[in-house]
PDB file of C-alpha atoms (C1' of nucleotides) in Angstrom:
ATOM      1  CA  UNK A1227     -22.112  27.108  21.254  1.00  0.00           C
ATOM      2  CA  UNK A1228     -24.632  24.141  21.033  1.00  0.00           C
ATOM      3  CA  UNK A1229     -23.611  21.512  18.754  1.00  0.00           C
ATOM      4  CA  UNK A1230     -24.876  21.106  15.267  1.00  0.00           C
ATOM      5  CA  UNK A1231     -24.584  18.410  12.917  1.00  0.00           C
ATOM      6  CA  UNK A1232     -22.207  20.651  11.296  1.00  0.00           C
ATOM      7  CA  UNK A1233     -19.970  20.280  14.419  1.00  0.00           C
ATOM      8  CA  UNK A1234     -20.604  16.415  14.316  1.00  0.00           C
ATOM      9  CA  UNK A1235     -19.409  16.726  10.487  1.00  0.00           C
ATOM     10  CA  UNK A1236     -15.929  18.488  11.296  1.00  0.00           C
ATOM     11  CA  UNK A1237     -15.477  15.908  14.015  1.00  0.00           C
ATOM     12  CA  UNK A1238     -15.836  12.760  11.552  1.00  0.00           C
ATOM     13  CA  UNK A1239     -13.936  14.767   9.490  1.00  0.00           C
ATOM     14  CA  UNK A1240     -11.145  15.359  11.545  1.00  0.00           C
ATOM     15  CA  UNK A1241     -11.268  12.054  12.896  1.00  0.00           C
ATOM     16  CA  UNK A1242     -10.493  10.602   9.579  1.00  0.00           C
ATOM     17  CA  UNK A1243      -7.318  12.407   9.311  1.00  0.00           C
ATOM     18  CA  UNK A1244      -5.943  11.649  12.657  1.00  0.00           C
ATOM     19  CA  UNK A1245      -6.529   8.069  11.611  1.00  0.00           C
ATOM     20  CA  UNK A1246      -4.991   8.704   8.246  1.00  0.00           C
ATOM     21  CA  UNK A1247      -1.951  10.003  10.498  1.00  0.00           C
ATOM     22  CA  UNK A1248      -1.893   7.550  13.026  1.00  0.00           C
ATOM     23  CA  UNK A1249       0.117   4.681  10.651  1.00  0.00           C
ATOM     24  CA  UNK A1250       3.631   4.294  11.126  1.00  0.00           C
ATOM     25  CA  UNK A1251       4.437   3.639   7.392  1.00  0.00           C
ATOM     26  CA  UNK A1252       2.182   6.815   6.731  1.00  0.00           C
ATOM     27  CA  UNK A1253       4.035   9.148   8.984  1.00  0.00           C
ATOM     28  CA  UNK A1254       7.108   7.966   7.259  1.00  0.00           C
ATOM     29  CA  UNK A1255       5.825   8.684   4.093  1.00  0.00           C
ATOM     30  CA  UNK A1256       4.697  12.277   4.850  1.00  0.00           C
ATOM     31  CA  UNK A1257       7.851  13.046   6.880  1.00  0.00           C
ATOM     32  CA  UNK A1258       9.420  12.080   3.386  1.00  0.00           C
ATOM     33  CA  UNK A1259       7.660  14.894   1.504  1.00  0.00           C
ATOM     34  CA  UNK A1260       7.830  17.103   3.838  1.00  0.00           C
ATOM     35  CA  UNK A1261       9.372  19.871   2.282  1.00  0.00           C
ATOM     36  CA  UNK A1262      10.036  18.525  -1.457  1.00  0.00           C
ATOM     37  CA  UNK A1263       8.195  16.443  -3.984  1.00  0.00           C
ATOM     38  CA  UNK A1264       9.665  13.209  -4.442  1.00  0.00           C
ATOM     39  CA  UNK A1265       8.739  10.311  -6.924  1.00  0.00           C
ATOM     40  CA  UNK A1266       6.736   7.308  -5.649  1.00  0.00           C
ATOM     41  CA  UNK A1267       9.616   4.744  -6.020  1.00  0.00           C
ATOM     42  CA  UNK A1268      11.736   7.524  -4.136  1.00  0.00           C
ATOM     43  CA  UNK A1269       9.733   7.568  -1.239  1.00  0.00           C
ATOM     44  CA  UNK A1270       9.733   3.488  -1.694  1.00  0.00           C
ATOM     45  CA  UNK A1271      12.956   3.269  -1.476  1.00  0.00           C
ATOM     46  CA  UNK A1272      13.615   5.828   1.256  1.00  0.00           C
ATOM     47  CA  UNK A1273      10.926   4.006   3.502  1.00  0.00           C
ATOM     48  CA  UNK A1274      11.925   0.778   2.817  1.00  0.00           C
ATOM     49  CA  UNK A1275       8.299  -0.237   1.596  1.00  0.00           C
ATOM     50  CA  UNK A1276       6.952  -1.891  -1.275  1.00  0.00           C
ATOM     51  CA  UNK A1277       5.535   0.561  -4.286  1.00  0.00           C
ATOM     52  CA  UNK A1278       2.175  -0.640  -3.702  1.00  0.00           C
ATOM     53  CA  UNK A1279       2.213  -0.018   0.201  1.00  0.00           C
ATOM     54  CA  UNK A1280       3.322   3.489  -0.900  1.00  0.00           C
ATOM     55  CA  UNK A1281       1.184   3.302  -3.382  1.00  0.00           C
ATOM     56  CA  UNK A1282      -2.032   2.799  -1.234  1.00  0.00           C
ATOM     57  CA  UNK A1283      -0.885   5.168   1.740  1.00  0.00           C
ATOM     58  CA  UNK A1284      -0.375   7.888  -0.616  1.00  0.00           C
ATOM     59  CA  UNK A1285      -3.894   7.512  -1.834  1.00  0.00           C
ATOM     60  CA  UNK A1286      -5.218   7.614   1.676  1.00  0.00           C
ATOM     61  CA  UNK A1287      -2.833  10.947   2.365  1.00  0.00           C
ATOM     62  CA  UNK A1288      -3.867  12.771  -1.008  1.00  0.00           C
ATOM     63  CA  UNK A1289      -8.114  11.721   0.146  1.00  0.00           C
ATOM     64  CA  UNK A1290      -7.491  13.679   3.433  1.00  0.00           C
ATOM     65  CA  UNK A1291      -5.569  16.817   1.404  1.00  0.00           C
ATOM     66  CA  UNK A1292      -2.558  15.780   3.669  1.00  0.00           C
ATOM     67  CA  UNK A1293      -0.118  15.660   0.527  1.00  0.00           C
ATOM     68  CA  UNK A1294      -0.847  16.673  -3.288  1.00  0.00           C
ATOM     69  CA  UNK A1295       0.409  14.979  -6.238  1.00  0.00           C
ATOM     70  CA  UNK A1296       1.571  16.148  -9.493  1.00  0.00           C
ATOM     71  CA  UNK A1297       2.665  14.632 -12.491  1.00  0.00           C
ATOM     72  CA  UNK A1298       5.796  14.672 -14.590  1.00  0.00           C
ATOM     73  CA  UNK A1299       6.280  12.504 -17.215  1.00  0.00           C
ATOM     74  CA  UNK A1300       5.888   8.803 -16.293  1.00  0.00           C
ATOM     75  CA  UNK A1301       6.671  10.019 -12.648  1.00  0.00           C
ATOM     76  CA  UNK A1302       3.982  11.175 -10.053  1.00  0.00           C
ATOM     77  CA  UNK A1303       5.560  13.295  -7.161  1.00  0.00           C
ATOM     78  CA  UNK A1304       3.870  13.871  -4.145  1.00  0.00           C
ATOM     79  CA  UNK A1305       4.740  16.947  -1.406  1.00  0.00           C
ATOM     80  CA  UNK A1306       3.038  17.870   2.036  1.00  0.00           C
ATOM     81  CA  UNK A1307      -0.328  19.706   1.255  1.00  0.00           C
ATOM     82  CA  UNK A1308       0.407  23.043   3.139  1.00  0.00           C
ATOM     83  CA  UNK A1309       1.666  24.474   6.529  1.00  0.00           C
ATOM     84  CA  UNK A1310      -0.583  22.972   8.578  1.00  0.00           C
ATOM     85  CA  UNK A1311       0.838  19.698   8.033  1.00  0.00           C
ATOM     86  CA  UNK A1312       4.314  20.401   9.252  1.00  0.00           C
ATOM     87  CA  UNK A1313       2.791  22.735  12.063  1.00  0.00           C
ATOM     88  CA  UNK A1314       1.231  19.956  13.618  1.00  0.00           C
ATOM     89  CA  UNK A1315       4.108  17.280  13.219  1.00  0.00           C
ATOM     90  CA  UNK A1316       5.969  19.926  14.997  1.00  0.00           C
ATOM     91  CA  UNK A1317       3.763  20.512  17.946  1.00  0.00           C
ATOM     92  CA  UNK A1318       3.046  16.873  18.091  1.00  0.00           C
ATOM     93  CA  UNK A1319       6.590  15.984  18.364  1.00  0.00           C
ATOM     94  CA  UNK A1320       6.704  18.415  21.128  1.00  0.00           C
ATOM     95  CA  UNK A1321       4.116  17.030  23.191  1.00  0.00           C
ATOM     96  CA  UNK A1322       5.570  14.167  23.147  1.00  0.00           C
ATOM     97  CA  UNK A1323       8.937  15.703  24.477  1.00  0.00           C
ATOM     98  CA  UNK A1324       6.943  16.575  27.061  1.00  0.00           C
ATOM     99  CA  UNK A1325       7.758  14.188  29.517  1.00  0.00           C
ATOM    100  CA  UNK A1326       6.491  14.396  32.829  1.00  0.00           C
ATOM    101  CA  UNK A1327       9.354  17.372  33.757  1.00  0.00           C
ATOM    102  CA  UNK A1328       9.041  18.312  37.524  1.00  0.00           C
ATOM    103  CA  UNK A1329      10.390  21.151  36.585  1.00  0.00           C
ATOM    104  CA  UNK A1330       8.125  24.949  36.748  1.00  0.00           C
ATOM    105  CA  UNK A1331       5.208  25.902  39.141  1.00  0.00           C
ATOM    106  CA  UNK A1332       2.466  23.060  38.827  1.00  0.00           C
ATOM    107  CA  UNK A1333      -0.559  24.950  38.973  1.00  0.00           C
ATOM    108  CA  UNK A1334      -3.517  23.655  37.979  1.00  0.00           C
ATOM    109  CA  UNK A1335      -2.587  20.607  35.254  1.00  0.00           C
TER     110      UNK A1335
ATOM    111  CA  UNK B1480      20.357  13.765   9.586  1.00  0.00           C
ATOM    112  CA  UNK B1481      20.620  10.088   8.755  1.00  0.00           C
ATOM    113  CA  UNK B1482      17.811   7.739  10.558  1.00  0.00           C
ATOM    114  CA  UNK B1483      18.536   6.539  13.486  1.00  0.00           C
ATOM    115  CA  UNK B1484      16.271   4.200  15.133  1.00  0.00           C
ATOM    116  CA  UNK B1485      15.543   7.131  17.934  1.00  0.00           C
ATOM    117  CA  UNK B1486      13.634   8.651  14.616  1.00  0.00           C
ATOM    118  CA  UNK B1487      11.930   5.089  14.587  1.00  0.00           C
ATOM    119  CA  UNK B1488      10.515   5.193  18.024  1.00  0.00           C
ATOM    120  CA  UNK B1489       9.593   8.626  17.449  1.00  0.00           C
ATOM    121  CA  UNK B1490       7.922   7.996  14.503  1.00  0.00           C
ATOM    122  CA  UNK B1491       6.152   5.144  16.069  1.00  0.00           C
ATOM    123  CA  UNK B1492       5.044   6.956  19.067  1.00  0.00           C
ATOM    124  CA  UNK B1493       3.753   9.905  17.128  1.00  0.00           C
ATOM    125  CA  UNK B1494       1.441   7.726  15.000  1.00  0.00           C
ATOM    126  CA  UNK B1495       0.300   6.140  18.246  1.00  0.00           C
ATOM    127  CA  UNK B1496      -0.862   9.704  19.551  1.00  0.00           C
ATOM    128  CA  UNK B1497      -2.411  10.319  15.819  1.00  0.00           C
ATOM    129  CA  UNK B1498      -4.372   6.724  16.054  1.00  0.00           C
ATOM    130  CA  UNK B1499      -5.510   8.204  19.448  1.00  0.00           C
ATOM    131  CA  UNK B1500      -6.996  10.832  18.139  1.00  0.00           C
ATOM    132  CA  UNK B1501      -7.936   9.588  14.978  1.00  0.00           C
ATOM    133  CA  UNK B1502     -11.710   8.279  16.359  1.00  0.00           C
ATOM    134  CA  UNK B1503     -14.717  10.425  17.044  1.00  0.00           C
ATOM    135  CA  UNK B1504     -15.537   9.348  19.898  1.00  0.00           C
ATOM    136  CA  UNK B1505     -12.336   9.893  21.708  1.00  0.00           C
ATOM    137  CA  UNK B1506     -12.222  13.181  19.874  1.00  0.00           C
ATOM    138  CA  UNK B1507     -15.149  14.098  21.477  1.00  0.00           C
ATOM    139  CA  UNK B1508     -14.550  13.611  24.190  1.00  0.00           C
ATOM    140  CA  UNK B1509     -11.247  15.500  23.955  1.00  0.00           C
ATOM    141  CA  UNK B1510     -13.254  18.759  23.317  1.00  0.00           C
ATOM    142  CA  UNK B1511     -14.951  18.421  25.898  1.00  0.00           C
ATOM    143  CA  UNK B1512     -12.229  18.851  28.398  1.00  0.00           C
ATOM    144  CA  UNK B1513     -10.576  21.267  25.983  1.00  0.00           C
ATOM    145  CA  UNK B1514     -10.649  24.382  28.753  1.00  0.00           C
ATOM    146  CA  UNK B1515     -12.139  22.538  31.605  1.00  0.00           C
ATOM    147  CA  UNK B1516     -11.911  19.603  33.648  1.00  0.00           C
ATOM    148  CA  UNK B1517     -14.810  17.441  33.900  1.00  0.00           C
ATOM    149  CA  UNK B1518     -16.515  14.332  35.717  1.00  0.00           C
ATOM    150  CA  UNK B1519     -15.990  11.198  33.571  1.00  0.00           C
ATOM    151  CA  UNK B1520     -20.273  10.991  34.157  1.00  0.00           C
ATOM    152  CA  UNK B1521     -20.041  14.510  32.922  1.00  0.00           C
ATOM    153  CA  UNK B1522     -18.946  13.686  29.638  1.00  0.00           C
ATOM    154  CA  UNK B1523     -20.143  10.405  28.996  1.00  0.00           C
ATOM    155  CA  UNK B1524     -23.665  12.471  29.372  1.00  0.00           C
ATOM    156  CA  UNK B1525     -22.369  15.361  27.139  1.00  0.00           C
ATOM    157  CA  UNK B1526     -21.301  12.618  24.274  1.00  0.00           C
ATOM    158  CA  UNK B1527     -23.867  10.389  24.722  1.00  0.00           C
ATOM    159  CA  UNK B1528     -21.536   7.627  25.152  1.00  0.00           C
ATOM    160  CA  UNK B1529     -21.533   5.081  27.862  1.00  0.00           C
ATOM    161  CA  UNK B1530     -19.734   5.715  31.270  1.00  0.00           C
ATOM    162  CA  UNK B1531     -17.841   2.335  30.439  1.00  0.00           C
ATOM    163  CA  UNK B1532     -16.651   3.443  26.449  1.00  0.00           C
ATOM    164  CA  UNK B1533     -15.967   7.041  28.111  1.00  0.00           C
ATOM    165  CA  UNK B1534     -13.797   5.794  30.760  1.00  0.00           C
ATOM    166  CA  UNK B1535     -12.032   3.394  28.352  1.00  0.00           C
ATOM    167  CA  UNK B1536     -11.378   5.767  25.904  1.00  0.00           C
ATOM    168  CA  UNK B1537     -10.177   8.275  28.638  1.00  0.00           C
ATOM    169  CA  UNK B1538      -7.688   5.663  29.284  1.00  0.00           C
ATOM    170  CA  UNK B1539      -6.449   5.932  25.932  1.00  0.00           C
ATOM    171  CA  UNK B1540      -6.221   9.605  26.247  1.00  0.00           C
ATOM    172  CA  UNK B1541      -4.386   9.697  29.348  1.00  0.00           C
ATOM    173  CA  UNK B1542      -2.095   6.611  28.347  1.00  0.00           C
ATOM    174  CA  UNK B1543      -0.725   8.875  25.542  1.00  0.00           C
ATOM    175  CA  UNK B1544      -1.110  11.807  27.848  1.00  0.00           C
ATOM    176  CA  UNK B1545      -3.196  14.206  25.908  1.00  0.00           C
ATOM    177  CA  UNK B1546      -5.252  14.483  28.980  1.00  0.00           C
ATOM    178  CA  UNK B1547      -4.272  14.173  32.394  1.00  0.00           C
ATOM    179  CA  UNK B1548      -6.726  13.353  35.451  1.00  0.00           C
ATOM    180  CA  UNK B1549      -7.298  14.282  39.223  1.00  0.00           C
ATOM    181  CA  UNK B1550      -9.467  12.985  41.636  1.00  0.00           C
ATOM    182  CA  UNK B1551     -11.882  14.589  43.889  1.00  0.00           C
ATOM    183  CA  UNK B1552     -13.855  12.368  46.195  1.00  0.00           C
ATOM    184  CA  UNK B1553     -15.660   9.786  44.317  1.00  0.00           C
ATOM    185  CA  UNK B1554     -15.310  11.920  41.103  1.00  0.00           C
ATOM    186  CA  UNK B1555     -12.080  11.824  39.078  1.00  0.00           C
ATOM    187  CA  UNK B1556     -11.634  15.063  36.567  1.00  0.00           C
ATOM    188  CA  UNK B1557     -10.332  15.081  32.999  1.00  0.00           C
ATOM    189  CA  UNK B1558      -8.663  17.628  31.172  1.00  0.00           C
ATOM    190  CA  UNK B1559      -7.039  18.426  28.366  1.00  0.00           C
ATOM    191  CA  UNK B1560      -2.942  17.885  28.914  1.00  0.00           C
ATOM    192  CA  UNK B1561      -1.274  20.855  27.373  1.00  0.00           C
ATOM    193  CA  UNK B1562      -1.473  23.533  25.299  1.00  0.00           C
ATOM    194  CA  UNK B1563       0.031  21.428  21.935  1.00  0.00           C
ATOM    195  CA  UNK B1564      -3.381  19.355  22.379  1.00  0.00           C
ATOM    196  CA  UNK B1565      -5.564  22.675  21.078  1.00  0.00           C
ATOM    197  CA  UNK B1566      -2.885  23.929  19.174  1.00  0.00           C
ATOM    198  CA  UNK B1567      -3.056  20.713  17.107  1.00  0.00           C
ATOM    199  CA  UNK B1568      -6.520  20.542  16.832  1.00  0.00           C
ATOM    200  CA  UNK B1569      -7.092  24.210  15.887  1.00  0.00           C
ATOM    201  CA  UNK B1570      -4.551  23.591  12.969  1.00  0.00           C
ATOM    202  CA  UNK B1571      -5.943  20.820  12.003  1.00  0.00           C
ATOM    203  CA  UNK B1572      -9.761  22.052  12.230  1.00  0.00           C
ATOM    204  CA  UNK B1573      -8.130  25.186   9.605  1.00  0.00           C
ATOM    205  CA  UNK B1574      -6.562  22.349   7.183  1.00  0.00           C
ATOM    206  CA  UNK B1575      -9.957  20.715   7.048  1.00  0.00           C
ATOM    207  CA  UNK B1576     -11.728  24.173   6.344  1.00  0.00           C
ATOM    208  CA  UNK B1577      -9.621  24.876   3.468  1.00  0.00           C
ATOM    209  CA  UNK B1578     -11.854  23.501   1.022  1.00  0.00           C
ATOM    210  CA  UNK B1579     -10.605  24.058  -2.524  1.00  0.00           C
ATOM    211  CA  UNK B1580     -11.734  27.804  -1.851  1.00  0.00           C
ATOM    212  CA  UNK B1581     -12.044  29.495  -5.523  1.00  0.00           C
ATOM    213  CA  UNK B1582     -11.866  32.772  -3.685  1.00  0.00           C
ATOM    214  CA  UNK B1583      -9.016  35.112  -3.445  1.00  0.00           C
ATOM    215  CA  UNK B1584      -5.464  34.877  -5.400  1.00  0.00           C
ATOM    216  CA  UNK B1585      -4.879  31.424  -6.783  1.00  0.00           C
ATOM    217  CA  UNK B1586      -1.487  30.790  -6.532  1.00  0.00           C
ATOM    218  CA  UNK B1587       0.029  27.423  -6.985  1.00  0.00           C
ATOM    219  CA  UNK B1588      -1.822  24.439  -5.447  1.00  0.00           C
TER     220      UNK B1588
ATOM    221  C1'  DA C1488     -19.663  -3.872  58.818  1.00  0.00           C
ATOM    222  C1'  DT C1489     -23.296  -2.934  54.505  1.00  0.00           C
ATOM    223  C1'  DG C1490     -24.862  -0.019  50.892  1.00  0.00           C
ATOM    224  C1'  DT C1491     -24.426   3.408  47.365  1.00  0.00           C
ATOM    225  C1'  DT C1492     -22.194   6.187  43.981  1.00  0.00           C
ATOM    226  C1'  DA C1493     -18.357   6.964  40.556  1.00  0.00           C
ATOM    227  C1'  DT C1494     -15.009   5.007  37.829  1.00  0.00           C
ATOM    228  C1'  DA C1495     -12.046   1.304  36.055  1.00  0.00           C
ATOM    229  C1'  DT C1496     -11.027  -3.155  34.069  1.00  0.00           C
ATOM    230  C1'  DG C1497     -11.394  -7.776  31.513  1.00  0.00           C
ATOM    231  C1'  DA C1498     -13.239 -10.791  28.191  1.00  0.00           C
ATOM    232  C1'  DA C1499     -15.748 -11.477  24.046  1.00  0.00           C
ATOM    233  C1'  DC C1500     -17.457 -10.263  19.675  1.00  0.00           C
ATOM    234  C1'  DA C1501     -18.129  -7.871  15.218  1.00  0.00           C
ATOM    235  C1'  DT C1502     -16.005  -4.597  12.334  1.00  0.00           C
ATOM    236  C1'  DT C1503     -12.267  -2.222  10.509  1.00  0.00           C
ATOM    237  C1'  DT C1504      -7.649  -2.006   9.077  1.00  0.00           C
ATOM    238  C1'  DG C1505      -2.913  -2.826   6.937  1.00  0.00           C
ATOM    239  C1'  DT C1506      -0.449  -5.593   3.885  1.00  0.00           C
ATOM    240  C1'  DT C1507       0.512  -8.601  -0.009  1.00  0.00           C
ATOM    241  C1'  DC C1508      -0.091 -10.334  -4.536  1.00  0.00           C
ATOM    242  C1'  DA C1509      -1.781  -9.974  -9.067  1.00  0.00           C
ATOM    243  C1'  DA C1510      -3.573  -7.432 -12.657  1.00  0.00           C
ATOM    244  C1'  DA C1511      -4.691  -2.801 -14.772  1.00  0.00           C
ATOM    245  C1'  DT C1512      -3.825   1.865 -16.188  1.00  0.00           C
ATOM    246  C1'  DG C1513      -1.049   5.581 -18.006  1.00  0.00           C
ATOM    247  C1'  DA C1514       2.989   7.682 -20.357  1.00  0.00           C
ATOM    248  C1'  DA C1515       6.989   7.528 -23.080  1.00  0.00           C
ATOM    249  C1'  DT C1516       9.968   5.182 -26.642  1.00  0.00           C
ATOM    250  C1'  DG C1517      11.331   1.954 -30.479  1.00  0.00           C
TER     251       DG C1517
ATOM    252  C1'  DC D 709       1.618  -1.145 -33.164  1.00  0.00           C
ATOM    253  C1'  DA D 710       4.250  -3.510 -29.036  1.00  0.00           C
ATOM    254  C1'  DT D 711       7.313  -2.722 -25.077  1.00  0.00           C
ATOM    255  C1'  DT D 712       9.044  -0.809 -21.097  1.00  0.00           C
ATOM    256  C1'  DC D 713       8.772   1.995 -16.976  1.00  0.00           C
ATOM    257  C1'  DA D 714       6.037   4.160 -13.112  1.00  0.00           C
ATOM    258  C1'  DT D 715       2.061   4.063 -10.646  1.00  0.00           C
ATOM    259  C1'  DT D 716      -2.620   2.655  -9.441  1.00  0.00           C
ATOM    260  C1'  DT D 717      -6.246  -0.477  -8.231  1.00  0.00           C
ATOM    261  C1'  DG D 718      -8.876  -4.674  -6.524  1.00  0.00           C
ATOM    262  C1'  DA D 719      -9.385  -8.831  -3.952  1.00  0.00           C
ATOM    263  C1'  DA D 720      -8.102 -11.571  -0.112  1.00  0.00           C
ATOM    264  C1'  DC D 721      -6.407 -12.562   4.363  1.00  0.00           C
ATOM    265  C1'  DA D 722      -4.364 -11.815   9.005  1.00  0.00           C
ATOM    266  C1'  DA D 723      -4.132  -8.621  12.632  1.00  0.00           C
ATOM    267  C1'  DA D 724      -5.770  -4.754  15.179  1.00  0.00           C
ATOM    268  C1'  DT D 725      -9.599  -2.064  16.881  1.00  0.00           C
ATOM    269  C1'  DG D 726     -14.079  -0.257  19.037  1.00  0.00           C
ATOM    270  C1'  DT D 727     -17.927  -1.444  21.652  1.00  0.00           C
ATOM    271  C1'  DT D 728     -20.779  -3.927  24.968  1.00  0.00           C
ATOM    272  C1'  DC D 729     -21.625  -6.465  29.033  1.00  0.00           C
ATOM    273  C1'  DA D 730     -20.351  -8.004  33.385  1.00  0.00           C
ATOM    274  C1'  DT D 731     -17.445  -7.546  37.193  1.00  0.00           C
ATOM    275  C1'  DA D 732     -14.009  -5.126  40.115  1.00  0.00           C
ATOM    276  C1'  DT D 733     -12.080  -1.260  42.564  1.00  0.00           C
ATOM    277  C1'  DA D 734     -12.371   3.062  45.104  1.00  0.00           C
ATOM    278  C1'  DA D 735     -14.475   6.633  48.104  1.00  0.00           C
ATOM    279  C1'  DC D 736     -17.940   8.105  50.954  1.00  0.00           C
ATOM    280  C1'  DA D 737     -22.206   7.417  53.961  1.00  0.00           C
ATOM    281  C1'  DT D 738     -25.199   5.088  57.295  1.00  0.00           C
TER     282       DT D 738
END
DNA sequence: ATGTTATATGAACATTTGTTCAAATGAATG
DNA sequence: CATTCATTTGAACAAATGTTCATATAACAT
């Protein structure tokens, strides 16, 4: 378990989609696709954004794999890459539940 | 499941935890108290960061509570909060791995 | 009390970032 | 072809961010 440059990769790597996560208007966006492809103006509309904002953050989202576009027609409809993605909106939301209950044994925190 | 502007603050606190994590440094430093707690001097050595950027990014941890600290004479230990901090970044490290792997089936996407 | 060790905090600066506006690309239709 | 619709891209600017340096707080020792 030393670290590697490899290791130092993966963290610059994961870093960058943290980031990529940690934008309100972004988080909106992905929530939007979460589990069905929608059309760029959709998602517009639904966020309340401007097609260019939405067009910007969903470049930055497909760059880190977080969603995947495909095209029909004129249209291009993104949807959430894969499991992972809702996995850890789900977990995150929980931790952030989390607050401070009093509640079970207190152990070691 | 209209929005209501609980979703908002939601929404706005989870991208504040994401642009927590979402710099190397501080996720770093998160792995390093992954299983263990450890002396801020402990991991500013480990990261080869300065005590000062350690202990102001630990701040940022703790602020959104993805770690939580004790103190123990002059020392003060940091650890990782819960168990939805590794989960996350376990997921996550397996959504970076999946690199356009030609491999097995190739299903849709 | 003074001194020493460990950590925290504030201000300042350079860099990065999000957003807007305008223009460009791509796809269908007349 | 030109035109319309949907999306992308680039440049520019304001706002937010990470880091450093210096100083402050806190706990223990002499």
């Amino acid at each position: 378990m030393n670290s590697t440059s490899q290791d130092e990769t993966r963290i610059d790597d994961l870093a960058e989609v943290f980031r990529v996560m940690g934008d309100a208007n972004r988080l909106r966006i992905l929530v939007l696709v979460l589990d069905r492809p929608r059309p760029v103006a959709d998602i517009a509309a639904a966020a309340g954004l401007s097609q260019s904002l939405v067009s910007h953050n969903l470049g930055r989202l497909r760059a880190s794999r977080l969603v995947s576009a495909e095209r029909r027609g004129k249209q291009v409809f993104y949807v959430a890459a894969d499991q992972h993605v809702r996995t850890v909106l789900r977990d995150m939301l929980e931790h952030i539940g989390e607050v401070d209950r009093p509640g079970p044994p207190l152990g070691q925190a």
